[in-house]
């Protein structure tokens, strides 16, 4: 092959290379964080008792708070609904701050300011914020949850109240986004039924549900019942302001 032919061929290649545009860099989506094991874990809270935590997807700090009943213990309740909790943003079980004799059982001091401070501190310990939360309260925990939502409806905006010792009042909850009232099948049902009816009459999104086979303090079928309750809140709560 002659030098002239080689030179012509090289010139064409150089011109073709000069006309090529640089390839656009490929966009690679960041991998989603893997979910940690589905188990309730104990989390240290500075200056307070440990909290029990089921994280949300990707290990996110919980978006729900569980308040147990008088002289109860939050771990078992959180464990009973941990699958539903993960699907709905995770849950933090706050222990009561007043011991009930010996052992791990406790109740809450009735001061809402103190319980609000403890919740905010516990959420801060896992990098979260006390804002637009779902509060699940059982018995005394339901009483405390109602007072928290009355004082700070933008913070405790949606409620799941189970077996409350007093009838939840629409006048206290007029600014919340929505509520689910639950009674055990073998518990006193009238309070939660009346509470749901009062909220609905006041045009506050609310519904009544029963937990089959449950006496006061029990949570059989908790995964299904709580998942349905939280689904209802997702679908029916007022839009966030």
Coordinates of N, CA and C in Angstrom, one line a residue:
X1 N 0.9 -1.2 0.0 CA 0.0 0.0 0.0 C 0.9 1.2 0.0
X2 N 0.5 2.3 -0.8 CA 1.4 3.5 -1.0 C 1.2 4.3 0.3
X3 N 2.3 5.2 0.5 CA 2.2 6.1 1.6 C 1.1 7.1 1.4
X4 N 0.7 7.5 0.2 CA -0.4 8.4 -0.1 C -1.7 7.9 0.4
X5 N -1.9 6.5 0.1 CA -3.2 5.9 0.6 C -3.2 5.8 2.1
X6 N -2.1 5.5 2.7 CA -2.0 5.4 4.2 C -2.3 6.8 4.8
X7 N -1.7 7.8 4.2 CA -1.9 9.2 4.7 C -3.4 9.6 4.6
X8 N -4.0 9.2 3.5 CA -5.4 9.6 3.3 C -6.3 8.9 4.3
X9 N -6.0 7.6 4.5 CA -6.8 6.8 5.5 C -6.6 7.4 6.9
X10 N -5.4 7.8 7.3 CA -5.2 8.4 8.6 C -5.9 9.7 8.8
X11 N -5.9 10.5 7.7 CA -6.6 11.8 7.7 C -8.1 11.6 8.0
X12 N -8.7 10.6 7.3 CA -10.1 10.3 7.5 C -10.4 10.0 9.0
X13 N -9.6 9.1 9.5 CA -9.8 8.7 10.9 C -9.6 9.9 11.9
X14 N -8.6 10.7 11.6 CA -8.5 11.9 12.5 C -9.7 12.8 12.4
X15 N -10.2 13.0 11.2 CA -11.4 13.9 11.0 C -12.6 13.3 11.8
X16 N -12.7 12.0 11.6 CA -13.9 11.3 12.3 C -13.8 11.4 13.8
X17 N -12.5 11.2 14.3 CA -12.4 11.3 15.8 C -12.6 12.8 16.3
X18 N -12.2 13.7 15.5 CA -12.4 15.1 15.8 C -13.9 15.5 15.9
X19 N -14.7 14.8 15.0 CA -16.1 15.2 15.0 C -16.9 14.4 16.0
X20 N -16.3 13.4 16.7 CA -17.1 12.7 17.7 C -17.3 13.6 18.9
X21 N -18.5 13.5 19.4 CA -18.8 14.2 20.7 C -18.5 13.3 21.9
X22 N -18.0 13.8 23.0 CA -17.8 13.0 24.1 C -19.0 12.3 24.6
X23 N -18.9 11.1 25.0 CA -20.1 10.4 25.5 C -20.6 11.0 26.8
X24 N -22.0 11.1 26.9 CA -22.6 11.6 28.1 C -22.3 10.6 29.2
X25 N -22.0 11.1 30.4 CA -21.8 10.2 31.5 C -23.0 9.5 31.9
X26 N -22.9 8.2 32.2 CA -24.1 7.4 32.5 C -24.6 7.8 33.9
X27 N -25.9 7.9 34.0 CA -26.5 8.2 35.3 C -26.8 6.9 36.1
X28 N -26.2 6.8 37.2 CA -26.3 5.6 38.0 C -27.1 6.0 39.3
X29 N -28.3 5.4 39.5 CA -29.1 5.6 40.6 C -28.4 5.1 41.9
X30 N -28.4 5.9 42.9 CA -27.9 5.5 44.2 C -28.6 4.3 44.7
X31 N -28.0 3.3 45.2 CA -28.7 2.1 45.7 C -29.5 2.5 47.0
X32 N -30.7 1.9 47.0 CA -31.5 2.2 48.2 C -30.9 1.5 49.4
X33 N -31.0 2.1 50.6 CA -30.5 1.5 51.8 C -31.2 0.2 52.1
X34 N -30.5 -0.8 52.5 CA -31.1 -2.1 52.8 C -31.9 -2.0 54.1
X35 N -33.0 -2.7 54.2 CA -33.8 -2.7 55.5 C -33.0 -3.5 56.5
X36 N -32.9 -3.0 57.7 CA -32.3 -3.8 58.8 C -33.2 -4.9 59.1
X37 N -32.8 -5.9 59.9 CA -33.6 -7.0 60.3 C -34.9 -6.5 61.0
X38 N -36.0 -7.2 60.7 CA -37.3 -6.7 61.3 C -37.4 -7.2 62.7
X39 N -36.9 -6.4 63.6 CA -36.9 -6.8 65.0 C -36.9 -5.5 65.8
X40 N -37.6 -5.5 67.0 CA -37.6 -4.4 67.9 C -36.3 -4.4 68.6
X41 N -35.6 -3.2 68.6 CA -34.4 -3.1 69.3 C -34.4 -2.1 70.4
X42 N -33.6 -2.2 71.4 CA -33.5 -1.2 72.5 C -32.6 -0.1 72.1
X43 N -33.0 1.1 72.2 CA -32.2 2.3 71.8 C -32.0 3.2 73.1
X44 N -30.8 3.5 73.3 CA -30.5 4.4 74.4 C -31.0 5.8 74.2
X45 N -31.5 6.4 75.2 CA -32.0 7.8 75.1 C -31.3 8.6 76.2
X46 N -30.5 9.6 75.9 CA -29.7 10.3 76.9 C -30.6 10.9 78.0
X47 N -30.3 10.6 79.2 CA -31.1 11.2 80.3 C -32.4 10.5 80.6
X48 N -32.7 9.4 79.9 CA -34.0 8.8 80.1 C -33.9 7.3 80.0
X49 N -35.0 6.6 80.1 CA -35.0 5.1 79.9 C -34.8 4.8 78.5
X50 N -34.3 3.6 78.1 CA -34.2 3.2 76.7 C -35.6 3.2 76.1
X51 N -35.7 3.4 74.8 CA -36.9 3.2 74.0 C -36.8 2.0 73.1
X52 N -37.9 1.4 72.7 CA -37.9 0.3 71.8 C -38.3 0.7 70.4
X53 N -37.5 0.3 69.5 CA -37.6 0.9 68.1 C -37.7 -0.2 67.0
X54 N -38.7 -0.1 66.2 CA -38.7 -0.8 64.9 C -38.5 0.3 63.8
X55 N -37.4 0.3 63.1 CA -37.2 1.4 62.1 C -38.1 1.3 60.9
X56 N -38.2 2.4 60.2 CA -38.9 2.4 58.9 C -38.0 1.8 57.8
X57 N -38.5 1.9 56.6 CA -37.7 1.4 55.4 C -36.3 2.0 55.4
X58 N -35.3 1.2 55.1 CA -34.0 1.7 55.0 C -33.3 2.1 56.3
X59 N -34.0 1.7 57.4 CA -33.4 2.0 58.7 C -33.8 3.4 59.2
X60 N -34.8 4.0 58.6 CA -35.2 5.4 58.9 C -35.7 5.4 60.4
X61 N -35.5 6.6 61.0 CA -36.1 6.8 62.3 C -37.6 6.8 62.3
X62 N -38.2 6.2 63.3 CA -39.7 6.0 63.2 C -40.5 7.3 63.1
X63 N -41.7 7.1 62.4 CA -42.6 8.2 62.3 C -43.9 8.0 63.1
X64 N -43.8 6.9 64.0 CA -44.9 6.7 64.9 C -44.4 6.5 66.3
X65 N -45.2 6.8 67.3 CA -44.9 6.6 68.7 C -45.9 5.7 69.3
X66 N -45.5 4.7 70.1 CA -46.4 3.8 70.9 C -46.3 4.1 72.4
X67 N -47.5 4.4 73.0 CA -47.6 4.7 74.4 C -48.4 3.5 75.1
X68 N -47.8 2.8 75.9 CA -48.4 1.6 76.5 C -49.4 2.0 77.6
X69 N -50.0 1.0 78.2 CA -51.0 1.3 79.3 C -50.3 1.3 80.7
X70 N -51.2 1.6 81.7 CA -50.7 1.8 83.0 C -50.0 0.5 83.6
X71 N -48.8 0.6 84.1 CA -48.1 -0.5 84.6 C -47.9 -1.6 83.6
X72 N -47.6 -1.1 82.3 CA -47.4 -2.0 81.2 C -45.9 -1.9 80.8
X73 N -45.6 -2.5 79.7 CA -44.3 -2.5 79.1 C -44.4 -2.4 77.6
X74 N -43.7 -1.5 77.0 CA -43.9 -1.2 75.6 C -43.3 -2.2 74.6
X75 N -42.3 -3.0 75.0 CA -41.6 -3.9 74.1 C -42.6 -4.9 73.4
X76 N -43.4 -5.6 74.2 CA -44.3 -6.6 73.7 C -45.3 -6.0 72.7
X77 N -45.8 -4.9 72.9 CA -46.7 -4.2 72.0 C -46.0 -3.9 70.7
X78 N -44.8 -3.3 70.8 CA -44.1 -3.0 69.6 C -43.8 -4.2 68.8
X79 N -43.4 -5.3 69.4 CA -43.1 -6.6 68.8 C -44.3 -7.1 68.1
X80 N -45.5 -7.0 68.7 CA -46.7 -7.5 68.2 C -47.1 -6.9 66.8
X81 N -46.7 -5.7 66.5 CA -47.1 -5.0 65.3 C -45.9 -4.6 64.4
X82 N -44.7 -5.3 64.6 CA -43.5 -4.8 64.0 C -43.6 -4.8 62.4
X83 N -44.2 -5.8 61.8 CA -44.4 -5.8 60.4 C -45.2 -4.6 59.9
X84 N -46.3 -4.3 60.5 CA -47.2 -3.2 60.1 C -46.4 -1.9 60.4
X85 N -45.6 -1.9 61.5 CA -44.9 -0.6 61.8 C -43.9 -0.4 60.7
X86 N -43.1 -1.4 60.3 CA -42.1 -1.1 59.2 C -42.8 -0.6 57.9
X87 N -43.9 -1.1 57.6 CA -44.6 -0.7 56.3 C -45.1 0.8 56.4
X88 N -45.3 1.3 57.7 CA -45.9 2.6 57.8 C -44.9 3.6 58.5
X89 N -43.6 3.3 58.3 CA -42.7 4.3 58.8 C -41.9 4.1 60.0
X90 N -42.2 2.9 60.7 CA -41.5 2.6 61.9 C -42.2 3.1 63.1
X91 N -41.8 2.5 64.3 CA -42.5 2.9 65.5 C -41.5 2.9 66.7
X92 N -41.7 3.9 67.6 CA -40.8 4.0 68.8 C -41.7 3.8 70.0
X93 N -41.4 2.8 70.8 CA -42.1 2.5 72.0 C -41.5 3.3 73.2
X94 N -42.2 4.3 73.7 CA -41.7 5.0 74.8 C -42.1 4.4 76.1
X95 N -41.1 4.1 77.0 CA -41.4 3.5 78.3 C -42.0 4.6 79.2
X96 N -42.9 4.1 80.2 CA -43.4 5.0 81.2 C -42.3 5.5 82.1
X97 N -42.5 6.7 82.6 CA -41.4 7.3 83.5 C -41.7 7.2 85.0
X98 N -42.7 6.4 85.4 CA -43.0 6.2 86.8 C -43.0 4.7 87.0
X99 N -42.1 4.1 87.8 CA -42.1 2.7 88.0 C -43.3 2.2 88.8
X100 N -43.7 1.0 88.5 CA -44.8 0.3 89.1 C -44.3 -0.8 90.0
X101 N -43.7 -0.4 91.2 CA -43.1 -1.4 92.1 C -41.9 -2.0 91.5
X102 N -41.6 -3.3 91.7 CA -40.4 -3.9 91.2 C -40.6 -4.4 89.7
X103 N -39.5 -4.7 89.1 CA -39.6 -5.2 87.7 C -39.6 -4.1 86.6
X104 N -39.9 -4.4 85.4 CA -39.8 -3.5 84.3 C -41.0 -2.7 84.0
X105 N -42.1 -2.9 84.7 CA -43.4 -2.3 84.4 C -43.4 -0.8 84.9
X106 N -44.2 0.0 84.1 CA -44.2 1.4 84.4 C -45.5 2.1 83.9
X107 N -45.7 3.3 84.4 CA -46.8 4.2 83.9 C -46.3 5.5 83.6
X108 N -47.1 6.4 83.0 CA -46.7 7.7 82.5 C -47.1 8.8 83.6
X109 N -46.2 9.7 83.9 CA -46.7 10.9 84.6 C -47.6 11.6 83.7
X110 N -48.7 12.2 84.3 CA -49.8 12.8 83.5 C -49.5 14.1 82.8
X111 N -48.3 14.7 83.0 CA -48.0 16.0 82.5 C -47.6 15.9 81.0
X112 N -48.5 16.4 80.1 CA -48.2 16.3 78.7 C -46.9 17.0 78.3
X113 N -46.5 18.1 78.9 CA -45.3 18.7 78.6 C -44.1 17.8 78.8
X114 N -44.1 17.0 79.9 CA -43.0 16.1 80.2 C -43.0 15.0 79.1
X115 N -44.1 14.4 78.8 CA -44.1 13.3 77.8 C -43.7 13.8 76.4
X116 N -44.1 15.1 76.1 CA -43.7 15.6 74.8 C -42.2 15.8 74.8
X117 N -41.6 16.3 75.9 CA -40.2 16.4 75.9 C -39.5 15.1 75.8
X118 N -40.0 14.1 76.4 CA -39.4 12.7 76.3 C -39.5 12.2 74.9
X119 N -40.6 12.4 74.2 CA -40.8 11.9 72.9 C -39.8 12.6 71.9
X120 N -39.7 13.9 72.1 CA -38.8 14.7 71.2 C -37.3 14.2 71.4
X121 N -37.0 14.0 72.7 CA -35.6 13.5 73.0 C -35.4 12.2 72.4
X122 N -36.3 11.3 72.5 CA -36.1 9.9 72.0 C -36.0 9.9 70.5
X123 N -36.8 10.7 69.8 CA -36.7 10.8 68.4 C -35.4 11.4 67.9
X124 N -34.9 12.4 68.7 CA -33.7 13.1 68.4 C -32.5 12.1 68.5
X125 N -32.7 11.1 69.4 CA -31.6 10.1 69.6 C -31.3 9.2 68.4
X126 N -32.4 9.1 67.6 CA -32.2 8.3 66.3 C -32.1 9.2 65.1
X127 N -32.0 10.5 65.3 CA -31.9 11.4 64.2 C -33.2 11.8 63.5
X128 N -34.3 11.7 64.2 CA -35.6 12.0 63.7 C -36.1 13.3 64.3
X129 N -37.3 13.7 63.9 CA -38.0 14.9 64.4 C -39.4 14.6 64.8
X130 N -39.8 15.3 65.8 CA -41.2 15.1 66.3 C -42.1 16.1 65.5
X131 N -42.6 15.6 64.4 CA -43.4 16.4 63.5 C -44.3 15.5 62.7
X132 N -45.6 15.8 62.7 CA -46.6 15.1 61.9 C -46.5 13.6 62.2
X133 N -46.6 13.3 63.5 CA -46.4 11.9 63.9 C -47.8 11.2 64.0
X134 N -47.8 9.9 63.9 CA -48.9 9.0 64.3 C -48.6 8.6 65.8
X135 N -49.5 8.8 66.7 CA -49.4 8.3 68.1 C -50.4 7.2 68.3
X136 N -49.9 6.1 68.7 CA -50.7 4.9 69.1 C -50.7 4.8 70.6
X137 N -51.8 4.9 71.2 CA -51.9 4.8 72.6 C -52.9 3.8 73.1
X138 N -52.4 3.0 74.1 CA -53.3 1.9 74.6 C -53.6 2.3 76.1
X139 N -54.9 2.3 76.4 CA -55.3 2.6 77.8 C -54.8 3.9 78.3
X140 N -53.9 3.9 79.4 CA -53.4 5.2 79.8 C -52.6 5.9 78.7
X141 N -52.0 5.1 77.8 CA -51.3 5.7 76.7 C -52.2 6.4 75.8
X142 N -53.4 6.0 75.6 CA -54.4 6.7 74.8 C -54.8 8.0 75.4
X143 N -55.0 8.0 76.7 CA -55.3 9.2 77.5 C -54.2 10.3 77.3
X144 N -52.9 9.8 77.4 CA -51.8 10.7 77.2 C -51.7 11.2 75.7
X145 N -52.0 10.3 74.8 CA -51.9 10.7 73.3 C -53.0 11.7 73.0
X146 N -54.2 11.6 73.6 CA -55.2 12.6 73.4 C -54.8 14.0 73.9
X147 N -54.1 14.0 75.0 CA -53.7 15.3 75.6 C -52.5 15.9 74.7
X148 N -51.7 15.0 74.2 CA -50.6 15.5 73.4 C -51.1 16.1 72.1
X149 N -52.1 15.4 71.5 CA -52.7 15.9 70.2 C -53.5 17.2 70.4
X150 N -54.1 17.4 71.6 CA -54.8 18.6 71.9 C -53.9 19.8 72.0
X151 N -52.7 19.6 72.6 CA -51.7 20.7 72.8 C -50.9 21.0 71.5
X152 N -50.5 19.9 70.8 CA -49.6 20.1 69.7 C -50.1 19.3 68.5
X153 N -51.3 19.7 67.9 CA -51.9 18.9 66.8 C -51.0 18.8 65.5
X154 N -50.1 19.8 65.3 CA -49.2 19.7 64.2 C -48.1 18.7 64.4
X155 N -47.8 18.4 65.6 CA -46.8 17.4 66.0 C -47.4 16.0 66.1
X156 N -48.5 15.9 66.8 CA -49.2 14.6 67.0 C -50.5 14.6 66.2
X157 N -50.3 14.5 64.9 CA -51.4 14.8 64.0 C -52.4 13.7 63.7
X158 N -52.1 12.5 64.0 CA -53.0 11.4 63.7 C -52.9 10.4 64.9
X159 N -54.0 9.8 65.2 CA -54.1 9.0 66.4 C -54.6 7.6 66.1
X160 N -54.1 6.6 66.8 CA -54.8 5.3 66.9 C -54.9 5.1 68.4
X161 N -56.2 5.2 68.9 CA -56.4 5.1 70.4 C -57.1 3.8 70.6
X162 N -56.6 3.0 71.6 CA -57.0 1.6 71.9 C -57.4 1.6 73.4
X163 N -58.7 1.2 73.6 CA -59.1 1.0 75.0 C -58.9 2.1 75.9
X164 N -59.2 3.4 75.5 CA -59.0 4.5 76.3 C -59.8 4.4 77.6
X165 N -59.3 5.0 78.7 CA -60.1 4.9 80.0 C -61.2 6.0 80.0
X166 N -61.2 7.0 79.2 CA -62.2 8.0 79.0 C -62.6 8.1 77.6
X167 N -63.8 8.6 77.3 CA -64.2 8.8 75.9 C -63.4 9.9 75.2
X168 N -62.7 9.6 74.2 CA -62.0 10.7 73.4 C -63.0 11.8 73.0
X169 N -62.5 13.0 73.1 CA -63.4 14.2 72.9 C -63.1 14.9 71.6
X170 N -64.1 15.2 70.8 CA -63.9 15.9 69.6 C -63.4 17.3 69.9
X171 N -63.8 17.9 71.0 CA -63.4 19.3 71.3 C -61.9 19.3 71.5
X172 N -61.3 18.3 72.0 CA -59.8 18.2 72.2 C -59.1 18.0 70.9
X173 N -59.8 17.2 70.0 CA -59.1 16.7 68.8 C -59.5 17.4 67.5
X174 N -60.1 18.6 67.7 CA -60.7 19.3 66.5 C -59.6 19.6 65.4
X175 N -58.4 19.7 65.8 CA -57.3 20.1 64.8 C -56.5 19.0 64.3
X176 N -56.8 17.7 64.7 CA -55.9 16.6 64.2 C -56.4 16.3 62.8
X177 N -55.5 15.5 62.1 CA -55.8 15.0 60.7 C -56.7 13.8 60.7
X178 N -56.7 13.0 61.7 CA -57.6 11.8 61.7 C -57.3 10.9 62.8
X179 N -58.3 10.0 63.1 CA -58.1 9.1 64.2 C -58.8 7.8 64.0
X180 N -58.2 6.7 64.5 CA -58.9 5.4 64.5 C -59.1 5.0 66.0
X181 N -60.3 4.6 66.3 CA -60.6 4.2 67.7 C -60.8 2.7 67.7
X182 N -60.1 2.0 68.6 CA -60.1 0.5 68.6 C -60.5 0.1 70.0
X183 N -61.4 -0.9 70.1 CA -61.7 -1.6 71.3 C -61.4 -3.1 71.1
X184 N -61.0 -3.8 72.2 CA -61.0 -5.2 72.1 C -62.4 -5.8 72.1
X185 N -62.6 -6.9 71.5 CA -63.9 -7.6 71.4 C -64.5 -7.8 72.8
X186 N -63.7 -8.0 73.8 CA -64.2 -8.3 75.2 C -63.9 -7.2 76.1
X187 N -63.6 -6.0 75.6 CA -63.4 -4.8 76.4 C -64.6 -3.9 76.5
X188 N -64.6 -2.9 77.2 CA -65.7 -1.9 77.2 C -65.7 -1.1 75.9
X189 N -66.7 -1.4 75.1 CA -66.6 -0.8 73.7 C -67.2 0.6 73.6
X190 N -68.1 0.9 74.5 CA -68.8 2.2 74.3 C -68.0 3.4 74.2
X191 N -66.9 3.5 75.0 CA -66.1 4.7 74.9 C -65.5 5.0 73.6
X192 N -64.9 3.9 73.0 CA -64.3 4.1 71.7 C -65.3 4.3 70.6
X193 N -66.4 3.6 70.7 CA -67.5 3.9 69.7 C -68.0 5.3 69.8
X194 N -68.3 5.8 71.0 CA -68.8 7.1 71.2 C -67.7 8.1 70.7
X195 N -66.5 7.8 71.0 CA -65.4 8.7 70.6 C -65.3 8.9 69.1
X196 N -65.4 7.8 68.4 CA -65.4 7.8 66.9 C -66.6 8.6 66.4
X197 N -67.8 8.3 67.0 CA -69.0 9.0 66.5 C -68.9 10.5 66.8
X198 N -68.4 10.9 67.9 CA -68.3 12.3 68.2 C -67.3 13.0 67.2
X199 N -66.2 12.4 66.9 CA -65.3 13.0 65.9 C -65.9 13.1 64.5
X200 N -66.6 12.0 64.1 CA -67.3 12.1 62.8 C -68.3 13.1 62.7
X201 N -69.1 13.3 63.8 CA -70.1 14.4 63.9 C -69.5 15.7 63.8
X202 N -68.2 15.9 64.2 CA -67.5 17.1 64.2 C -66.7 17.3 62.9
X203 N -67.0 16.4 61.9 CA -66.3 16.4 60.6 C -64.8 16.1 60.7
X204 N -64.4 15.4 61.7 CA -63.0 15.0 61.9 C -62.9 13.6 61.4
X205 N -62.0 13.2 60.4 CA -61.9 11.9 59.9 C -61.7 10.9 61.0
X206 N -62.6 9.9 61.2 CA -62.4 9.0 62.3 C -63.2 7.7 61.9
X207 N -62.8 6.6 62.5 CA -63.4 5.3 62.3 C -63.3 4.4 63.5
X208 N -64.2 3.5 63.7 CA -64.2 2.6 64.9 C -63.8 1.2 64.3
X209 N -62.9 0.5 65.0 CA -62.5 -0.9 64.7 C -62.5 -1.7 66.0
X210 N -62.6 -3.0 65.8 CA -62.5 -3.9 67.0 C -61.3 -4.9 66.7
X211 N -60.7 -5.3 67.9 CA -59.7 -6.3 67.8 C -60.2 -7.6 68.3
X212 N -60.4 -8.6 67.4 CA -61.1 -9.8 67.7 C -60.4 -10.6 68.9
X213 N -61.2 -11.1 69.8 CA -60.7 -11.9 70.9 C -59.9 -11.2 72.0
X214 N -59.9 -9.9 71.9 CA -59.0 -9.1 72.9 C -59.8 -8.7 74.1
X215 N -59.1 -8.9 75.2 CA -59.5 -8.2 76.5 C -58.7 -7.0 76.7
X216 N -59.0 -6.2 77.7 CA -58.2 -5.0 77.9 C -56.8 -5.3 78.1
X217 N -55.9 -4.6 77.3 CA -54.5 -4.8 77.4 C -53.9 -5.8 76.4
X218 N -54.8 -6.5 75.7 CA -54.3 -7.6 74.8 C -54.3 -7.0 73.4
X219 N -53.5 -7.6 72.5 CA -53.4 -7.2 71.1 C -53.3 -8.5 70.2
X220 N -54.2 -9.4 70.2 CA -54.2 -10.5 69.3 C -54.5 -9.9 67.9
X221 N -53.9 -10.6 66.9 CA -54.1 -10.2 65.5 C -53.6 -8.7 65.3
X222 N -52.6 -8.3 66.1 CA -52.1 -7.0 66.0 C -51.6 -6.6 64.7
X223 N -50.9 -7.5 64.0 CA -50.3 -7.1 62.7 C -51.4 -6.7 61.7
X224 N -52.5 -7.5 61.6 CA -53.5 -7.2 60.7 C -54.3 -6.0 61.1
X225 N -54.7 -6.0 62.3 CA -55.6 -4.9 62.8 C -54.9 -3.5 62.7
X226 N -53.6 -3.5 63.1 CA -52.9 -2.2 63.0 C -52.5 -1.8 61.6
X227 N -52.2 -2.8 60.8 CA -52.0 -2.5 59.4 C -53.2 -1.9 58.7
X228 N -54.4 -2.4 59.0 CA -55.6 -1.9 58.5 C -55.9 -0.5 59.0
X229 N -55.7 -0.3 60.3 CA -55.9 1.0 60.9 C -55.0 2.1 60.3
X230 N -53.7 1.7 60.1 CA -52.8 2.7 59.5 C -53.1 2.9 58.1
X231 N -53.5 1.9 57.4 CA -53.9 2.1 56.0 C -55.1 3.1 55.9
X232 N -56.0 2.9 56.8 CA -57.2 3.8 56.8 C -56.7 5.2 57.0
X233 N -55.8 5.5 58.0 CA -55.3 6.8 58.2 C -54.6 7.4 57.0
X234 N -53.8 6.5 56.3 CA -53.1 7.0 55.1 C -54.1 7.5 54.1
X235 N -55.3 6.7 53.9 CA -56.2 7.0 52.9 C -57.2 8.1 53.2
X236 N -57.5 8.3 54.5 CA -58.6 9.2 54.9 C -58.2 10.4 55.8
X237 N -57.0 10.5 56.3 CA -56.7 11.7 57.1 C -56.7 12.9 56.2
X238 N -57.0 14.0 56.9 CA -56.9 15.3 56.2 C -55.5 15.6 55.7
X239 N -55.4 16.3 54.6 CA -54.1 16.7 54.0 C -53.3 17.4 55.1
X240 N -52.0 17.2 55.0 CA -51.1 18.0 55.9 C -51.2 19.5 55.5
X241 N -51.3 20.3 56.5 CA -51.3 21.8 56.2 C -50.1 22.3 55.6

